XYZ file of C-alpha atoms in Angstrom:
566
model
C -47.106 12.780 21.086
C -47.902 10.232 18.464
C -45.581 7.405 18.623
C -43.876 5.464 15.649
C -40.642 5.084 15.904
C -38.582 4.606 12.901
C -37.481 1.403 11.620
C -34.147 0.424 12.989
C -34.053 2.253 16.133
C -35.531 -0.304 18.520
C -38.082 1.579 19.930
C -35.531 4.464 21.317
C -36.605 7.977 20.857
C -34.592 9.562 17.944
C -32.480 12.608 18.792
C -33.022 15.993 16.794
C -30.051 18.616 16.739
C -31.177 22.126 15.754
C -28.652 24.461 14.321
C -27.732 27.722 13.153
C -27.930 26.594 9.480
C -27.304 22.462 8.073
C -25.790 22.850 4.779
C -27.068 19.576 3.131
C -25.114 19.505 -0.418
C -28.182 18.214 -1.466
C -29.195 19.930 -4.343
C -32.864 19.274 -3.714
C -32.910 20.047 -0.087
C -30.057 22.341 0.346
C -30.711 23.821 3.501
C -32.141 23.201 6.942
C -33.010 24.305 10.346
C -32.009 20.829 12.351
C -31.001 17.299 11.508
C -32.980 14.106 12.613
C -30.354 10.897 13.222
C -31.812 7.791 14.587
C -29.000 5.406 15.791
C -26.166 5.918 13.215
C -27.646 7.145 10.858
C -29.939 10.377 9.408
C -33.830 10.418 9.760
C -34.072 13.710 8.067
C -33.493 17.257 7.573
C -35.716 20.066 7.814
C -37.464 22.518 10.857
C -37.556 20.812 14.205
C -41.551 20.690 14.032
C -41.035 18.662 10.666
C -38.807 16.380 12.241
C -40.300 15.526 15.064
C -43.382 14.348 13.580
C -41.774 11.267 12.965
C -42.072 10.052 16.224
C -40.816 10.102 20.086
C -37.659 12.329 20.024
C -35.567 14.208 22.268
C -33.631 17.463 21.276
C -30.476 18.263 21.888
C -29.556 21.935 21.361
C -25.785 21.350 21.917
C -25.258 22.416 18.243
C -28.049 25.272 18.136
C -25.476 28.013 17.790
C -22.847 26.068 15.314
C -23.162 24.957 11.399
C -23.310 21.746 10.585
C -22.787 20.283 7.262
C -21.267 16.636 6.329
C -18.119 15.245 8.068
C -15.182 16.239 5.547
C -13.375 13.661 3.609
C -10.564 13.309 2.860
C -9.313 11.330 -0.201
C -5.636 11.650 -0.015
C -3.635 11.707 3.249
C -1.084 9.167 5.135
C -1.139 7.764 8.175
C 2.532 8.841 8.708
C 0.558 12.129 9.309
C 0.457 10.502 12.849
C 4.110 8.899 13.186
C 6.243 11.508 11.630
C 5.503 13.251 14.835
C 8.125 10.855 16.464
C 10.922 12.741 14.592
C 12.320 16.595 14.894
C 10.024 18.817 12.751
C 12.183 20.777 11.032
C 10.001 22.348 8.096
C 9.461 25.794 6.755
C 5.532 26.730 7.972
C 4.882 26.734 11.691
C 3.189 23.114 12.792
C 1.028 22.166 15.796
C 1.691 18.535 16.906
C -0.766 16.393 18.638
C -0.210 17.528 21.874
C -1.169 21.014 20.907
C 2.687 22.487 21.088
C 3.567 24.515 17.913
C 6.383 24.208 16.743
C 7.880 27.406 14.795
C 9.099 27.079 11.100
C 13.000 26.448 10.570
C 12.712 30.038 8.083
C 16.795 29.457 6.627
C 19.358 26.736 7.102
C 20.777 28.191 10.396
C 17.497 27.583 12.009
C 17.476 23.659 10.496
C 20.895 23.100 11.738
C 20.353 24.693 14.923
C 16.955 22.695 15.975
C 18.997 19.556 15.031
C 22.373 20.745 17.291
C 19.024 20.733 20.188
C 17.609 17.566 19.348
C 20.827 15.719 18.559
C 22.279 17.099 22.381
C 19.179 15.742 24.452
C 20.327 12.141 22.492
C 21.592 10.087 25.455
C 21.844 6.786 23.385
C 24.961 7.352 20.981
C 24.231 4.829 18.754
C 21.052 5.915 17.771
C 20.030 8.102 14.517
C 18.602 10.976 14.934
C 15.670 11.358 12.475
C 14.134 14.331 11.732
C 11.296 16.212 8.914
C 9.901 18.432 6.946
C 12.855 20.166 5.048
C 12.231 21.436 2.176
C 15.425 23.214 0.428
C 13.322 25.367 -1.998
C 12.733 27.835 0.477
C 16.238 28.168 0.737
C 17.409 30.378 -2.097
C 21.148 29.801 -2.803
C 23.605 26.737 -1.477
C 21.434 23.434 -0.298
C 21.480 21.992 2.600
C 23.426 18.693 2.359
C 26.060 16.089 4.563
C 28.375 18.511 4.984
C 26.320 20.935 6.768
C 24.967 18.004 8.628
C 28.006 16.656 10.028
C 28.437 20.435 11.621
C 25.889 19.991 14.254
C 25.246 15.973 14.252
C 29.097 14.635 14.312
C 29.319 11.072 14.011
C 25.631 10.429 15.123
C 23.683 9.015 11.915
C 21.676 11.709 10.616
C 18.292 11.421 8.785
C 15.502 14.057 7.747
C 12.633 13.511 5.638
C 11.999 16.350 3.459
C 8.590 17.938 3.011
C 7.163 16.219 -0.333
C 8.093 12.785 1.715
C 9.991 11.603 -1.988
C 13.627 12.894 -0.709
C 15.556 12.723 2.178
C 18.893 13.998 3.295
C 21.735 12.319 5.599
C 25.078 13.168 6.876
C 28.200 11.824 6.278
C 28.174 9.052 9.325
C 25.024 7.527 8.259
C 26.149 7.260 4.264
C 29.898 5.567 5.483
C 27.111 3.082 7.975
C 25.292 2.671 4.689
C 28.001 2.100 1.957
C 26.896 4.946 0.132
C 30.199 6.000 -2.070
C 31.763 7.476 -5.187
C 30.846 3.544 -6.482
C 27.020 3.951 -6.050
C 25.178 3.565 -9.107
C 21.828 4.102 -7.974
C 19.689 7.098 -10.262
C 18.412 8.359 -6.564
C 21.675 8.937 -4.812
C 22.861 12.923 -5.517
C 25.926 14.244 -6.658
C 27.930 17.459 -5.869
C 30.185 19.566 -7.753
C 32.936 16.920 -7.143
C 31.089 14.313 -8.531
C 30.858 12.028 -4.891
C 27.357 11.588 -3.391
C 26.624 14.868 -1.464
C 23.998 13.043 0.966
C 20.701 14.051 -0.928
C 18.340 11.040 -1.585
C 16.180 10.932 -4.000
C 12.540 8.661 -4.393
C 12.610 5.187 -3.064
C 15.564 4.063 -5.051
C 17.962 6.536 -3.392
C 16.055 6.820 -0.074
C 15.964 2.835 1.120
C 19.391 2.696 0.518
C 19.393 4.301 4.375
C 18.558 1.061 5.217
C 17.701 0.720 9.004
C 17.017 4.741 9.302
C 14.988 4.948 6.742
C 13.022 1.824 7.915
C 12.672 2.890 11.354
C 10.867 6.518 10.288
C 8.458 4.191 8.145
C 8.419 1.682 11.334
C 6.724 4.560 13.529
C 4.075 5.193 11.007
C 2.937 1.542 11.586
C 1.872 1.911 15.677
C -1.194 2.025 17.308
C -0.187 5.583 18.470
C 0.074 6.830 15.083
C -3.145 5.233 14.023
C -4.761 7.338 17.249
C -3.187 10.770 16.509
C -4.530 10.483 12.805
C -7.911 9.985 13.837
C -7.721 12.611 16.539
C -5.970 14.981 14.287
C -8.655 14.418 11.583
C -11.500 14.685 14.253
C -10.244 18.347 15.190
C -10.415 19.778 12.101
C -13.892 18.753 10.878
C -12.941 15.277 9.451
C -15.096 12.318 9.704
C -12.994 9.696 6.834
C -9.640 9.407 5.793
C -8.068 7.608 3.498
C -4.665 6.200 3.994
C -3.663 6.466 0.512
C -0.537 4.104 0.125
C 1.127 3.999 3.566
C -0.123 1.141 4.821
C 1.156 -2.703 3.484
C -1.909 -4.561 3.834
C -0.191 -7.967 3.123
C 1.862 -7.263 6.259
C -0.394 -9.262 8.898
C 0.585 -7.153 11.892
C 0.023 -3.563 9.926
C -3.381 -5.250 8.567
C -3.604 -5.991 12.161
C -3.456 -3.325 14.147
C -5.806 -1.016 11.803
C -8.793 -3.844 12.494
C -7.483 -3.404 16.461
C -8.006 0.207 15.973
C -11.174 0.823 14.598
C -12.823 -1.759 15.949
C -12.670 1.045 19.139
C -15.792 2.185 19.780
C -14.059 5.290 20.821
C -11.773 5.619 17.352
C -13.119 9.205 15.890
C -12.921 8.530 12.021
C -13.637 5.669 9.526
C -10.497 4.916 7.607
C -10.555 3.822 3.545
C -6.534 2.570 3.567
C -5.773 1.552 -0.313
C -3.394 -1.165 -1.463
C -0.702 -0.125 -2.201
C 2.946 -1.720 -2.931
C 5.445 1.386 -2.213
C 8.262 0.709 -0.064
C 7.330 -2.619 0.014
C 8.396 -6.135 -0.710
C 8.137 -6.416 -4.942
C 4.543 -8.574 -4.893
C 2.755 -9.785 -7.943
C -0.198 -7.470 -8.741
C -2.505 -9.911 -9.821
C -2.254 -11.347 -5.921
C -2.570 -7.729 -4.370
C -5.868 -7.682 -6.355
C -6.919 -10.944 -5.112
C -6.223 -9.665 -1.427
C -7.862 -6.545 -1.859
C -11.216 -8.175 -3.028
C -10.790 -9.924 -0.282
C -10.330 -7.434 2.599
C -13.690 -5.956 0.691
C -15.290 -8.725 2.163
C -14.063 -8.316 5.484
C -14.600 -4.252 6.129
C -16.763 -2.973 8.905
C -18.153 0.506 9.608
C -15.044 2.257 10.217
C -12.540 0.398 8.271
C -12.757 0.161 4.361
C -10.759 -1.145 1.333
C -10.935 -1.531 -2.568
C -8.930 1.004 -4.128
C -5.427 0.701 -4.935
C -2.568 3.430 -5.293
C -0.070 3.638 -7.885
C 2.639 6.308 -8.063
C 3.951 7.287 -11.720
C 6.621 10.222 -10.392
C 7.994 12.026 -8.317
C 7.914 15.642 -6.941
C 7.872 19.062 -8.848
C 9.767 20.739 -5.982
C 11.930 18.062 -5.392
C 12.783 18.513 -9.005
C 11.831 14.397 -9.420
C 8.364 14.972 -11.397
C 8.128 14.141 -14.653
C 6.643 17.333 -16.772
C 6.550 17.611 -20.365
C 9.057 20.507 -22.229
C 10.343 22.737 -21.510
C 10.993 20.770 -18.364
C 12.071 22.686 -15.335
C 12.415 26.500 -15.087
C 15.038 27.166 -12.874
C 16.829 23.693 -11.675
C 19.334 23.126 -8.945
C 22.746 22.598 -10.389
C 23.644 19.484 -10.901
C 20.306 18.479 -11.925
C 19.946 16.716 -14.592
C 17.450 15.563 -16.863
C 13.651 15.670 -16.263
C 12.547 13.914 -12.949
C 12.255 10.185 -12.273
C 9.542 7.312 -13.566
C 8.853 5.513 -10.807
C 6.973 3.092 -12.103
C 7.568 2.226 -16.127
C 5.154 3.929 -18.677
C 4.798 1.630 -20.987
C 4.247 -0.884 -17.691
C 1.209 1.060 -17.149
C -1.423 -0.312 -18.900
C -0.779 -3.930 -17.687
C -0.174 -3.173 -14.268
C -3.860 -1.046 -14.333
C -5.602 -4.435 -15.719
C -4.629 -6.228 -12.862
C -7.127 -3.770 -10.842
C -9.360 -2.867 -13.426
C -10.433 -6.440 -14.019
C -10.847 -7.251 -10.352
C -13.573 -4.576 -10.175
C -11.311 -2.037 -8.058
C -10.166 1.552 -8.088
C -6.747 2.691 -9.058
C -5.848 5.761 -7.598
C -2.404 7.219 -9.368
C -0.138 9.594 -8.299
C 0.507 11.968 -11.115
C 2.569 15.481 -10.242
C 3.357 16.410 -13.669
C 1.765 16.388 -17.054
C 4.243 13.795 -18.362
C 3.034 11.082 -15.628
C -0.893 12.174 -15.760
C -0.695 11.439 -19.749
C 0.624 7.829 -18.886
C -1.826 7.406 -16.723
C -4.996 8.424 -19.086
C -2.831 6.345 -21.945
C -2.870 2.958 -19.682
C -6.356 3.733 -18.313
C -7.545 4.319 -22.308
C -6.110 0.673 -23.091
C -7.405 -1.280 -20.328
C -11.105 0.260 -21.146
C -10.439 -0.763 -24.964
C -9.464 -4.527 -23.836
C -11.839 -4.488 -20.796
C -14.778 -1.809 -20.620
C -16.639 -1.245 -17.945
C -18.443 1.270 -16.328
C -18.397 3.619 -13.715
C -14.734 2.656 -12.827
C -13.737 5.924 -11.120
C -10.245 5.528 -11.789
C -8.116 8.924 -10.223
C -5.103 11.020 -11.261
C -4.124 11.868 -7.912
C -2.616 15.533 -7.644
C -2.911 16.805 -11.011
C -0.507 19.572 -10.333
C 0.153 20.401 -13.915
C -2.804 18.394 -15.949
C -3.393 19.991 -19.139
C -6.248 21.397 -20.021
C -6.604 18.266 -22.732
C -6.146 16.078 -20.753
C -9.092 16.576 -18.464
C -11.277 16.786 -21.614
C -10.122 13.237 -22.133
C -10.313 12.254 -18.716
C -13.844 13.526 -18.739
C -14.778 11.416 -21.280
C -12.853 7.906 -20.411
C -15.045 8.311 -16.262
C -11.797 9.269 -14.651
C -11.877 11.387 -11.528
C -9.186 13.972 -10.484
C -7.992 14.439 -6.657
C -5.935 18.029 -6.510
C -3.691 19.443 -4.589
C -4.801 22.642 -3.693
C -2.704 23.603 -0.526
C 0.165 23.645 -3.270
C -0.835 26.782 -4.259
C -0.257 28.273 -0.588
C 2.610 25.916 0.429
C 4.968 26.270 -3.286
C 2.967 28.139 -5.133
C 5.835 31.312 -5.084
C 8.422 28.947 -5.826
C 6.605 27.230 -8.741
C 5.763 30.165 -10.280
C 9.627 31.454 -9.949
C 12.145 28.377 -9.551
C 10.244 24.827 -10.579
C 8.247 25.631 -13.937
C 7.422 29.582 -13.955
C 5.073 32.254 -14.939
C 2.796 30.369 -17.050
C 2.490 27.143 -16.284
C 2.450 28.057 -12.438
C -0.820 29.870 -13.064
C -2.436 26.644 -14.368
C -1.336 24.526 -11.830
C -3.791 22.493 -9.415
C -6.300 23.886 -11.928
C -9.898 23.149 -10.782
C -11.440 25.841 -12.670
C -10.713 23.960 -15.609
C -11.249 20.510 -14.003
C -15.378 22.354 -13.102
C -15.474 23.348 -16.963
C -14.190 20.423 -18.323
C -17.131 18.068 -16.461
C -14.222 16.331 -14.227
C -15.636 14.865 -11.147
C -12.624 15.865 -8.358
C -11.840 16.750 -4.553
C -9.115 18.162 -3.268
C -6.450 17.253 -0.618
C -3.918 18.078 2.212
C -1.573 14.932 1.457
C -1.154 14.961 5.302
C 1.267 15.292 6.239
C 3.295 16.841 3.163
C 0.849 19.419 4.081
C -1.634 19.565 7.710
C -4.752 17.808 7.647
C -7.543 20.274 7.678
C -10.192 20.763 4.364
C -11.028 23.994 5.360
C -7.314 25.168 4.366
C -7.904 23.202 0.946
C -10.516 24.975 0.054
C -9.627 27.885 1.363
C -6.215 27.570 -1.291
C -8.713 26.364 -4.198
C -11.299 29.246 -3.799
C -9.039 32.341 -3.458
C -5.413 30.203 -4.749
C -3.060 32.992 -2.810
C 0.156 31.897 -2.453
C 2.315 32.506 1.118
C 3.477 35.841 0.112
C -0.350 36.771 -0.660
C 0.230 37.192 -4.261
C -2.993 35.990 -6.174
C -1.361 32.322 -8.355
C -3.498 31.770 -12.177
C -7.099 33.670 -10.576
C -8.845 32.070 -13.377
C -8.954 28.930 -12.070
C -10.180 30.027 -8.761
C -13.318 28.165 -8.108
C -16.418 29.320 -5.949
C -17.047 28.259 -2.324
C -20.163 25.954 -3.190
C -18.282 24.173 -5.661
C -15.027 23.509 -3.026
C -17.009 22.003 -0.247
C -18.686 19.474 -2.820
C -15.163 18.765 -3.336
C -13.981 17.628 0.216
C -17.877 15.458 0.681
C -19.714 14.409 -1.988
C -17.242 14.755 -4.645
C -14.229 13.035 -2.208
C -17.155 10.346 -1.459
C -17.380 9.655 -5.161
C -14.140 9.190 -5.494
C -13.805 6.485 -3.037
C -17.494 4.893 -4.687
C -18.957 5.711 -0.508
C -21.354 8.579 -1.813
C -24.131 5.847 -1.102
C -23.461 6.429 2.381
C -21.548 9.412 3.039
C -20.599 13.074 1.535
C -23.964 14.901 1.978
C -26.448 15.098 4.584
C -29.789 13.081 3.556
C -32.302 11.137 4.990
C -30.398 7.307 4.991
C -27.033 7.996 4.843
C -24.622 7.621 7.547
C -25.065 10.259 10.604
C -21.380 11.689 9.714
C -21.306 15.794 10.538
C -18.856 18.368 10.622
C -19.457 20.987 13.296
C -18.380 24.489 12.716
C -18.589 27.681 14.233
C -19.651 29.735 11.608
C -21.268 29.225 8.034
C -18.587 28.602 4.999
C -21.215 29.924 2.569
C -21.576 33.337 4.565
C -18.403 34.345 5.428
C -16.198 36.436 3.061
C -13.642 33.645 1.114
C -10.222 34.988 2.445
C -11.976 33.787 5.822
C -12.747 29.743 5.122
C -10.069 28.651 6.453
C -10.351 31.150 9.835
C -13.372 28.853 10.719
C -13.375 27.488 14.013
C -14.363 23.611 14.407
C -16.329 21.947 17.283
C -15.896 19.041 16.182
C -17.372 15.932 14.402
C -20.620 13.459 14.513
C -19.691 10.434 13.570
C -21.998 7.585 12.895
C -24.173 9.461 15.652
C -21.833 9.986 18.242
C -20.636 13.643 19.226
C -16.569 13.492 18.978
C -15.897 16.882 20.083
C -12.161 18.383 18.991
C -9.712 18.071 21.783
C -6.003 17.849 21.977
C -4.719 14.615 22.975
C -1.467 12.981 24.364
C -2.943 9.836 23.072
């Protein structure tokens, strides 16, 4: 065998993986018979005789009977995703933590209130709350659950569960007397019953921190080295090879800066990690020094630990009735609601708060649920380009549940990227289409049909853990976009399976400016593979997401799935 090994690999034979079938998403090498990677990264792609004429190899056939294509990213997702599971899951869909146990789907109130009478009972510290998540009242046709059903099964023990968009929460009557919370709050986020007195429901950050310490210790667990571990391993299992951490984190906070350098710099840690800047739930900080900082952590990123974008968050949530869409508003709203959502950050504060970014040379990202909050977004964005141009900024309306058709003709033309959420369409899509905005407007939602046709570069996302971590299920929703009752939701804006895994690599790699490195499998770029057990491309659609994963490659490195106590 000739020898001449390639640059970079001192000397060491290179290792060449056949497979079933490498899906590239390359369009000018789309498809191969094995994959060449020489330390972390790929030699080639191509038929194991074309490979190894490169040099001294060795083949390893551990993948000759699986699909490989590249590791999935994943360009909108939390870190909580790995703390939450501290809490009592008490949501609608059937969950698997990250010790494998599934945990069944609270399917009506009496369920909720009766995993909380459990959890509450195996308590042996009175004084502490009992936190729970995942609720989502939507699913509950008729009276929501608030205090008073609460205080049935918790008592006097402070009660707090997250609900399932993450922008609500509800307590129980102990935990709102602990907190102050009266007939004399003033606060837009605290709710109101028929009796006009605070019924317990919470709503966005202004009615939600007012929980104080309960509040801050759910957020607290979303900060530990354990939940930094389960989000890797959790991303690992389903085919994931980045994540990005897209506001959770406070990077100004030393010890949470901290402990994600501690983490990745593990040789064993399964997934690179982009984790934006972000200031929710955090100390007010001026944004022209949280653009400073974040040039600066640019500086200091390694392999597996990335900065430089930011997130920004414009509303709230269409099924928490918080979002801000444009008239006729909401279709079918709880009573008592009133008026059309919440801003959470000013509109007309946009444009100035997006400079401070912009002309620091990074990303904003932008939370955007409804129409209202995407068209403040593209506004601001259009102003700062006016005053500042530049190119290739990739700034991204994250969500895009209910972006007009408009406005991704204008977003096509200002550079903007879209990130949608897909999984909607499975998760809400029944109750969108007959509670939150109806018919017609449900059928355009999380439209990437129109996003394809309008030139709109965009990925889609879990927003793990509003929704589990896994892209296969995300494009699974955006190719055949059937809702949980398997009704068909706006089958116009279906897209095709080719087009939905560019959007969770290359696409999703674009959007976080690493498609230099990552997103599609070509000679140069990281060694970063997804490993599954049968070919996305051949299977019927309605079977994506039934694909088994092996696993990952990551930077070279086999990280087979496995289920972790970690």
């Amino acid at each position: 065998m000739e020898s001449h090994a390639p640059a970079g690999t001192d000397n060491e034979p290179f290792v060449i993986y056949p497979a079933r079938r490498v899906i590239t998403i390359n369009p000018a090498f789309p498809f191969g018979e094995a994959v060449a990677v020489a330390g972390d990264r790929i030699l080639g792609v191509g038929s194991t005789d074309e490979l190894a004429s490169w040099g001294e190899h060795r083949i390893d056939d551990c993948f000759a009977s699986h699909v490989i294509m590249p590791g999935f990213i994943e360009a909108h997702c939390h870190v909580m995703s790995g703390g939450l599971w501290n809490s009592t899951y008490v949501g609608y869909f059937d969950r698997r933590d990250p010790q494998g146990l599934l945990w069944p789907g609270c399917t009506s109130i009496d369920d909720v209130l009766e995993r909380l009478g459990k959890a509450a009972a195996d308590m042996t510290d009175d004084s502490q709350t009992l936190l729970a998540w995942g609720l989502d009242p939507i699913y509950f046709p008729g009276e929501r659950l608030v205090a008073r059903h609460l205080d049935t099964v918790t008592g006097d023990r402070p009660t707090l569960i997250l609900h399932a968009s993450g922008h609500l929460a509800t307590i129980n009557s102990a935990l709102m007397d602990r907190c102050g919370i009266d007939e004399t709050a003033t606060s837009p986020g605290v709710a109101r019953g028929g009796d006009g007195l605070p019924n317990g429901e919470l709503h966005e950050p202004a009615g939600m921190m007012l929980a104080g310490e309960a509040f801050a210790d759910m957020m607290k667990a979303n900060r530990s080295e354990q939940a930094r571990w389960r989000y890797a391993n959790e991303a690992r299992n389903a085919g994931h090879t980045l994540l990005t951490d897209l506001g959770t984190t406070q990077l100004w906070d030393p010890d949470q800066l901290g402990n994600w350098k501690k983490v990745t710099s593990d040789p064993a840690y399964p997934a690179r990690v982009m984790v934006a800047m972000s200031n929710l739930f955090g100390a007010t900080a001026d944004p022209a020094e949280l653009a400073e900082l974040c040039v600066q952590l640019k500086g200091e990123q390694t392999a597996k630990l990335r900065f430089g974008i930011v997130k920004l968050i414009l509303d709230g949530s269409i099924q928490g009735f918080t979002a801000r869409i444009s008239w006729p508003h909401y279709y079918k709203p709880p009573p008592g609601h009133i008026g059309n959502g919440m801003w959470l950050t000013a509109p007309d504060q946009m444009a100035d708060l997006v400079e401070q970014y912009h002309r620091a040379g990074l990303t904003v990202h932008c939370h955007c649920n409804g129409d209202e909050a995407t068209e403040a977004f593209v506004e601001a964005v259009e102003q700062v380009l006016e005053r500042y141009p530049r190119w290739d900024h990739r700034h991204t309306v994250q969500h895009c549940q209910l972006t007009t058709p408009d406005q991704y003709r204008r977003m096509a033309a200002l550079g903007m990227h879209a990130n949608i959420f897909s999984n909607h369409i499975y998760y809400w899509g029944d109750q969108h289409r007959d509670v939150t905005v109806g018919p017609e407007r449900a059928a355009r939602m999380d439209a990437c049909g129109t996003a394809l046709a309008s030139g709109v570069s965009f990925s889609i996302h879990s927003d793990s853990p509003i929704t589990p971590l896994g892209h296969l299920h995300t494009a699974w929703c955006a190719v055949n976009r059937v809702t949980a009752s398997g009704q068909v939701l706006g089958p116009d804006e279906r897209i095709g399976v080719s087009d939905a895994l560019r959007a969770i690599t290359i696409e999703a790699a674009r959007q976080i400016k690493m498609d230099a490195e990552i997103g599609s499998i070509e000679a140069g770029k990281l060694a970063d593979f997804a490993v599954l057990e049968d070919d996305p491309l051949s299977v019927g659609p309605m079977a994506l997401r039934d694909i088994g994963v092996w696993g990952t490659v990551l930077g070279g490195v086999p990280q087979p799935a496995q289920i972790s106590g970690t």
